[in-house]
Amino acid sequence: MIIKIIIVLLLLFILFNLFRALFIMVSGKTGERPMSHFLGRRVLFSVVVLILVITAVKLGFIQTNHSPLTATARIQIRINTATPHLQNANTKQQLEMQSAYL
């Protein structure tokens, strides 16, 4: 649970840096730090979040959702392994006779 909170906080920090860069770009201020400083931070922390998520999945701290492809494979396996219905004389449908001269 703590890893998810850390990831959310990092994502909020990434958005904060993105909007600071947007504010500098729109206002045109060339004061303290350039816009590229905040965009560089955003890229750096995006890479940190990506590495953190990958390591958390590999170590088992975060469980991933199953792929829809494996779910359909399971359904197909269940359908293909079903036993066919055995027919006897009472349940077998009778062939219908049709006249060709109607």
mmCIF file with all atom_site columns, C-alpha atoms in Angstrom:
data_model
loop_
_atom_site.group_PDB
_atom_site.id
_atom_site.type_symbol
_atom_site.label_atom_id
_atom_site.label_alt_id
_atom_site.label_comp_id
_atom_site.label_asym_id
_atom_site.label_entity_id
_atom_site.label_seq_id
_atom_site.pdbx_PDB_ins_code
_atom_site.Cartn_x
_atom_site.Cartn_y
_atom_site.Cartn_z
_atom_site.occupancy
_atom_site.B_iso_or_equiv
_atom_site.pdbx_formal_charge
_atom_site.auth_seq_id
_atom_site.auth_comp_id
_atom_site.auth_asym_id
_atom_site.auth_atom_id
_atom_site.pdbx_PDB_model_num
ATOM 1   C CA . MET A 1 1   ? 0.000   0.000   0.000   1.00 0.00 ? 1   MET A CA 1
ATOM 2   C CA . ILE A 1 2   ? 2.863   2.382   0.782   1.00 0.00 ? 2   ILE A CA 1
ATOM 3   C CA . ILE A 1 3   ? 4.336   1.826   -2.688  1.00 0.00 ? 3   ILE A CA 1
ATOM 4   C CA . LYS A 1 4   ? 1.073   2.956   -4.295  1.00 0.00 ? 4   LYS A CA 1
ATOM 5   C CA . ILE A 1 5   ? 1.057   6.124   -2.194  1.00 0.00 ? 5   ILE A CA 1
ATOM 6   C CA . ILE A 1 6   ? 4.650   6.854   -3.240  1.00 0.00 ? 6   ILE A CA 1
ATOM 7   C CA . ILE A 1 7   ? 3.749   6.363   -6.908  1.00 0.00 ? 7   ILE A CA 1
ATOM 8   C CA . VAL A 1 8   ? 0.734   8.682   -6.638  1.00 0.00 ? 8   VAL A CA 1
ATOM 9   C CA . LEU A 1 9   ? 2.825   11.354  -4.899  1.00 0.00 ? 9   LEU A CA 1
ATOM 10  C CA . LEU A 1 10  ? 5.492   11.122  -7.591  1.00 0.00 ? 10  LEU A CA 1
ATOM 11  C CA . LEU A 1 11  ? 2.845   11.430  -10.311 1.00 0.00 ? 11  LEU A CA 1
ATOM 12  C CA . LEU A 1 12  ? 1.434   14.536  -8.600  1.00 0.00 ? 12  LEU A CA 1
ATOM 13  C CA . PHE A 1 13  ? 4.952   16.000  -8.434  1.00 0.00 ? 13  PHE A CA 1
ATOM 14  C CA . ILE A 1 14  ? 5.342   15.303  -12.164 1.00 0.00 ? 14  ILE A CA 1
ATOM 15  C CA . LEU A 1 15  ? 2.100   17.191  -12.877 1.00 0.00 ? 15  LEU A CA 1
ATOM 16  C CA . PHE A 1 16  ? 3.242   20.059  -10.640 1.00 0.00 ? 16  PHE A CA 1
ATOM 17  C CA . ASN A 1 17  ? 6.482   20.401  -12.615 1.00 0.00 ? 17  ASN A CA 1
ATOM 18  C CA . LEU A 1 18  ? 4.590   20.232  -15.889 1.00 0.00 ? 18  LEU A CA 1
ATOM 19  C CA . PHE A 1 19  ? 2.294   23.079  -14.869 1.00 0.00 ? 19  PHE A CA 1
ATOM 20  C CA . ARG A 1 20  ? 5.213   25.168  -13.566 1.00 0.00 ? 20  ARG A CA 1
ATOM 21  C CA . ALA A 1 21  ? 6.853   24.814  -16.990 1.00 0.00 ? 21  ALA A CA 1
ATOM 22  C CA . LEU A 1 22  ? 3.553   25.768  -18.624 1.00 0.00 ? 22  LEU A CA 1
ATOM 23  C CA . PHE A 1 23  ? 3.268   28.850  -16.420 1.00 0.00 ? 23  PHE A CA 1
ATOM 24  C CA . ILE A 1 24  ? 6.803   29.962  -17.322 1.00 0.00 ? 24  ILE A CA 1
ATOM 25  C CA . MET A 1 25  ? 6.120   29.374  -21.013 1.00 0.00 ? 25  MET A CA 1
ATOM 26  C CA . VAL A 1 26  ? 2.859   31.347  -21.016 1.00 0.00 ? 26  VAL A CA 1
ATOM 27  C CA . SER A 1 27  ? 4.021   34.223  -18.816 1.00 0.00 ? 27  SER A CA 1
ATOM 28  C CA . GLY A 1 28  ? 7.353   34.616  -20.582 1.00 0.00 ? 28  GLY A CA 1
ATOM 29  C CA . LYS A 1 29  ? 9.265   35.200  -17.362 1.00 0.00 ? 29  LYS A CA 1
ATOM 30  C CA . THR A 1 30  ? 12.980  34.584  -17.668 1.00 0.00 ? 30  THR A CA 1
ATOM 31  C CA . GLY A 1 31  ? 13.590  34.975  -13.949 1.00 0.00 ? 31  GLY A CA 1
ATOM 32  C CA . GLU A 1 32  ? 14.731  32.176  -11.670 1.00 0.00 ? 32  GLU A CA 1
ATOM 33  C CA . ARG A 1 33  ? 14.916  28.938  -13.637 1.00 0.00 ? 33  ARG A CA 1
ATOM 34  C CA . PRO A 1 34  ? 14.273  28.177  -17.295 1.00 0.00 ? 34  PRO A CA 1
ATOM 35  C CA . MET A 1 35  ? 11.363  26.098  -18.502 1.00 0.00 ? 35  MET A CA 1
ATOM 36  C CA . SER A 1 36  ? 13.688  23.250  -19.481 1.00 0.00 ? 36  SER A CA 1
ATOM 37  C CA . HIS A 1 37  ? 14.625  22.778  -15.807 1.00 0.00 ? 37  HIS A CA 1
ATOM 38  C CA . PHE A 1 38  ? 11.039  21.822  -14.887 1.00 0.00 ? 38  PHE A CA 1
ATOM 39  C CA . LEU A 1 39  ? 10.558  19.725  -18.022 1.00 0.00 ? 39  LEU A CA 1
ATOM 40  C CA . GLY A 1 40  ? 13.784  17.874  -17.248 1.00 0.00 ? 40  GLY A CA 1
ATOM 41  C CA . ARG A 1 41  ? 12.518  17.181  -13.725 1.00 0.00 ? 41  ARG A CA 1
ATOM 42  C CA . ARG A 1 42  ? 9.291   15.841  -15.188 1.00 0.00 ? 42  ARG A CA 1
ATOM 43  C CA . VAL A 1 43  ? 11.156  13.438  -17.464 1.00 0.00 ? 43  VAL A CA 1
ATOM 44  C CA . LEU A 1 44  ? 13.484  12.343  -14.655 1.00 0.00 ? 44  LEU A CA 1
ATOM 45  C CA . PHE A 1 45  ? 10.657  11.580  -12.248 1.00 0.00 ? 45  PHE A CA 1
ATOM 46  C CA . SER A 1 46  ? 8.678   9.833   -14.994 1.00 0.00 ? 46  SER A CA 1
ATOM 47  C CA . VAL A 1 47  ? 11.614  7.470   -15.460 1.00 0.00 ? 47  VAL A CA 1
ATOM 48  C CA . VAL A 1 48  ? 11.802  6.985   -11.679 1.00 0.00 ? 48  VAL A CA 1
ATOM 49  C CA . VAL A 1 49  ? 8.087   6.090   -11.547 1.00 0.00 ? 49  VAL A CA 1
ATOM 50  C CA . LEU A 1 50  ? 8.480   3.665   -14.433 1.00 0.00 ? 50  LEU A CA 1
ATOM 51  C CA . ILE A 1 51  ? 11.432  1.902   -12.789 1.00 0.00 ? 51  ILE A CA 1
ATOM 52  C CA . LEU A 1 52  ? 9.609   1.854   -9.436  1.00 0.00 ? 52  LEU A CA 1
ATOM 53  C CA . VAL A 1 53  ? 6.499   0.253   -10.964 1.00 0.00 ? 53  VAL A CA 1
ATOM 54  C CA . ILE A 1 54  ? 8.518   -2.370  -12.840 1.00 0.00 ? 54  ILE A CA 1
ATOM 55  C CA . THR A 1 55  ? 10.538  -3.343  -9.760  1.00 0.00 ? 55  THR A CA 1
ATOM 56  C CA . ALA A 1 56  ? 7.405   -3.404  -7.578  1.00 0.00 ? 56  ALA A CA 1
ATOM 57  C CA . VAL A 1 57  ? 5.702   -5.764  -10.032 1.00 0.00 ? 57  VAL A CA 1
ATOM 58  C CA . LYS A 1 58  ? 8.778   -8.011  -10.279 1.00 0.00 ? 58  LYS A CA 1
ATOM 59  C CA . LEU A 1 59  ? 9.168   -8.154  -6.487  1.00 0.00 ? 59  LEU A CA 1
ATOM 60  C CA . GLY A 1 60  ? 5.449   -8.841  -5.980  1.00 0.00 ? 60  GLY A CA 1
ATOM 61  C CA . PHE A 1 61  ? 4.493   -5.636  -4.148  1.00 0.00 ? 61  PHE A CA 1
ATOM 62  C CA . ILE A 1 62  ? 1.949   -4.806  -6.871  1.00 0.00 ? 62  ILE A CA 1
ATOM 63  C CA . GLN A 1 63  ? -0.304  -7.355  -8.574  1.00 0.00 ? 63  GLN A CA 1
ATOM 64  C CA . THR A 1 64  ? -1.028  -6.825  -12.258 1.00 0.00 ? 64  THR A CA 1
ATOM 65  C CA . ASN A 1 65  ? -4.330  -7.457  -14.002 1.00 0.00 ? 65  ASN A CA 1
ATOM 66  C CA . HIS A 1 66  ? -4.571  -10.544 -16.150 1.00 0.00 ? 66  HIS A CA 1
ATOM 67  C CA . SER A 1 67  ? -4.419  -10.162 -19.878 1.00 0.00 ? 67  SER A CA 1
ATOM 68  C CA . PRO A 1 68  ? -7.744  -10.553 -21.702 1.00 0.00 ? 68  PRO A CA 1
ATOM 69  C CA . LEU A 1 69  ? -6.002  -12.936 -24.085 1.00 0.00 ? 69  LEU A CA 1
ATOM 70  C CA . THR A 1 70  ? -5.360  -15.477 -21.322 1.00 0.00 ? 70  THR A CA 1
ATOM 71  C CA . ALA A 1 71  ? -8.967  -15.173 -20.130 1.00 0.00 ? 71  ALA A CA 1
ATOM 72  C CA . THR A 1 72  ? -10.329 -16.092 -23.573 1.00 0.00 ? 72  THR A CA 1
ATOM 73  C CA . ALA A 1 73  ? -7.848  -18.953 -23.786 1.00 0.00 ? 73  ALA A CA 1
ATOM 74  C CA . ARG A 1 74  ? -9.231  -20.331 -20.530 1.00 0.00 ? 74  ARG A CA 1
ATOM 75  C CA . ILE A 1 75  ? -12.790 -20.069 -21.846 1.00 0.00 ? 75  ILE A CA 1
ATOM 76  C CA . GLN A 1 76  ? -11.834 -21.831 -25.054 1.00 0.00 ? 76  GLN A CA 1
ATOM 77  C CA . ILE A 1 77  ? -10.132 -24.595 -23.133 1.00 0.00 ? 77  ILE A CA 1
ATOM 78  C CA . ARG A 1 78  ? -13.261 -25.069 -21.032 1.00 0.00 ? 78  ARG A CA 1
ATOM 79  C CA . ILE A 1 79  ? -15.486 -25.141 -24.114 1.00 0.00 ? 79  ILE A CA 1
ATOM 80  C CA . ASN A 1 80  ? -13.251 -27.575 -25.983 1.00 0.00 ? 80  ASN A CA 1
ATOM 81  C CA . THR A 1 81  ? -12.946 -29.995 -23.068 1.00 0.00 ? 81  THR A CA 1
ATOM 82  C CA . ALA A 1 82  ? -16.689 -30.338 -22.491 1.00 0.00 ? 82  ALA A CA 1
ATOM 83  C CA . THR A 1 83  ? -18.040 -33.853 -22.950 1.00 0.00 ? 83  THR A CA 1
ATOM 84  C CA . PRO A 1 84  ? -20.498 -34.181 -25.837 1.00 0.00 ? 84  PRO A CA 1
ATOM 85  C CA . HIS A 1 85  ? -24.087 -35.098 -25.116 1.00 0.00 ? 85  HIS A CA 1
ATOM 86  C CA . LEU A 1 86  ? -24.728 -38.746 -25.868 1.00 0.00 ? 86  LEU A CA 1
ATOM 87  C CA . GLN A 1 87  ? -27.867 -39.282 -27.892 1.00 0.00 ? 87  GLN A CA 1
ATOM 88  C CA . ASN A 1 88  ? -30.050 -42.306 -27.700 1.00 0.00 ? 88  ASN A CA 1
ATOM 89  C CA . ALA A 1 89  ? -33.057 -43.381 -29.740 1.00 0.00 ? 89  ALA A CA 1
ATOM 90  C CA . ASN A 1 90  ? -35.466 -41.211 -27.738 1.00 0.00 ? 90  ASN A CA 1
ATOM 91  C CA . THR A 1 91  ? -33.523 -37.925 -27.979 1.00 0.00 ? 91  THR A CA 1
ATOM 92  C CA . LYS A 1 92  ? -32.249 -38.211 -31.535 1.00 0.00 ? 92  LYS A CA 1
ATOM 93  C CA . GLN A 1 93  ? -34.139 -36.006 -33.968 1.00 0.00 ? 93  GLN A CA 1
ATOM 94  C CA . GLN A 1 94  ? -35.924 -37.847 -36.731 1.00 0.00 ? 94  GLN A CA 1
ATOM 95  C CA . LEU A 1 95  ? -35.230 -36.934 -40.353 1.00 0.00 ? 95  LEU A CA 1
ATOM 96  C CA . GLU A 1 96  ? -38.143 -35.233 -42.053 1.00 0.00 ? 96  GLU A CA 1
ATOM 97  C CA . MET A 1 97  ? -39.419 -36.451 -45.371 1.00 0.00 ? 97  MET A CA 1
ATOM 98  C CA . GLN A 1 98  ? -40.222 -33.751 -47.875 1.00 0.00 ? 98  GLN A CA 1
ATOM 99  C CA . SER A 1 99  ? -41.998 -34.136 -51.126 1.00 0.00 ? 99  SER A CA 1
ATOM 100 C CA . ALA A 1 100 ? -40.319 -32.656 -54.156 1.00 0.00 ? 100 ALA A CA 1
ATOM 101 C CA . TYR A 1 101 ? -43.648 -32.342 -56.027 1.00 0.00 ? 101 TYR A CA 1
ATOM 102 C CA . LEU A 1 102 ? -45.442 -29.739 -53.854 1.00 0.00 ? 102 LEU A CA 1
#
